[in-house]
């Protein structure tokens, strides 16, 4: 029995569950009762695998980054999720959930998005399947992520600005949940990370676990063993991390490292380092670690990368953190930008700024020369060029 | 007998008003309560504002945001209500989101409520399964009625489970929507009100969400014990201030 899988009640140790208004109960319950069974049908698996292969472009390569390995005197592999269709791991989840929505007979799809990557990945699969798509996006993020807004519109999605609260990802998520309350019958909510009420964290982890499965096979081929010494990923809500960690969590000999964004530093008020600044509480229907004031009012996170700008982390990660199974490191804006530049210069890969955070850990952690590290290269930097350009003055 | 149950035992249609504590001004809380009681309101729901109120529409979102900006907090609310029982005897229910209660400490929260003379609690995002397992005994020890919600989508079986959890009233959400909807009550809503009423539950029924005037009040209370009005009351309070309270309550009768 896995120590890190969700239990019957939807909890990972102390975290998870479904703290939702009764108004949402029928929607979430329908999903809870059906998701496992649907995902495990032969029909679903066949379609899912076929789309991942021919549409998304899987398996993504496991690339040995020799220049980086030489510099840091350890063996560094990159799992190239940045080469997925639409530019990030997010599409693994949306392909799976759109098939699930179809199996449930839903014809209206809603989603939240921060940087716009999940919004684009959702709009993409909706276009593919001919389903109506509504994406909630914070009014502030609509301004700072214009290219992704245009992509969603071009794909036929309706982008609705979330104007409540801080007008960013947390508020877009609130709006999507409210939409779902108002459309209990015909709508499926494609959540973009391993957050939200049970069964979402488990379901999204399962759909993203294709990353982990491929790494095992590729490790065997390249290293003659399935298990690396460390798996490393950035954590916003935690879906690319959960996807990479999934099949390694129960192998205690594999080190698990999650990388959070500390923005301008954990000592400032502008940060998103949830494991350091957060306490146990409830956000978006899940009991987890989140940034909040003493009264339980959720506080505003900050990171230069919109995809890590979330005040919570998925309950699985809260559990990995609390049990000590996972190590969490936090990286500032400045460190992430430098690491993004370094990966570009040394390997010819411009990463998403979210992804770049993971590559900045060498300042804080030492590895042995014969260690094998697998980094999740979760996304490419196209969407962030404007931010990079401004930052480096190109 | 608990004040809520005393009110429910009267043979009349109850008017229950929701308002956001600390709104429009931080120190308005007890003044709003007093005026509501004087105007003939039967039950008051005191909203503890929350940063992320998932079940609420734009009007309550805005009032909550403003109240928080004004400096409203859990501690502050309990302070404001400290002497409220010297002023009013009306049933008082605290309505909020579970994270606020959790951070204060559920037991401490219940103790404070009991000390003040609060009669019940509505926490829309505290699931009934967790309430029953972890908190039911605690609420009962402190004399607090837990008011569960049902919606048109709630199954008969689940309604029976919910009914067994409490012994005051069930909050019937009028339609599948967040608060402040403007849909009005058509045939579908009316038959839902009747259907639930015909189930003859142990708990009384109060209808909330989407009630805004004497007509919708009459419709929603025809088969039930009364109605809960939130967004429309807050709209009035915003536009007309304290003076708008009495005429609004009178207009419902
Ligand atoms: C490239 C990339 N990596 C990581 C993330 C963070 O999300 P998660 O933690 O769910 O993987 C995002 C979110 O937008 C992203 O676009």
XYZ file of C-alpha atoms in Angstrom, chain A residues 112-124 133-137 142 145-159:
34
model
C -9.059 28.828 -14.579
C -5.679 30.039 -15.663
C -2.861 32.161 -14.288
C -0.075 32.486 -16.842
C -2.451 31.245 -19.491
C -0.686 27.915 -20.110
C -3.482 25.840 -18.655
C -6.040 28.071 -20.376
C -4.348 27.496 -23.708
C -4.068 23.752 -23.078
C -7.786 23.638 -22.241
C -8.824 25.776 -25.209
C -6.731 23.501 -27.417
C -14.756 26.542 -23.619
C -14.828 29.313 -21.010
C -11.596 30.312 -19.300
C -11.506 32.475 -16.181
C -8.416 34.595 -15.869
C -5.009 39.186 -18.769
C -0.098 37.588 -20.469
C -1.492 39.077 -23.672
C -0.061 36.479 -26.110
C -1.743 33.591 -24.304
C -5.042 35.488 -24.198
C -4.809 35.875 -27.965
C -4.031 32.165 -28.364
C -7.075 31.163 -26.339
C -9.293 33.450 -28.368
C -7.887 32.143 -31.610
C -8.693 28.633 -30.416
C -12.291 29.697 -29.908
C -12.384 30.025 -26.119
C -14.185 32.761 -24.256
C -11.832 34.461 -21.802
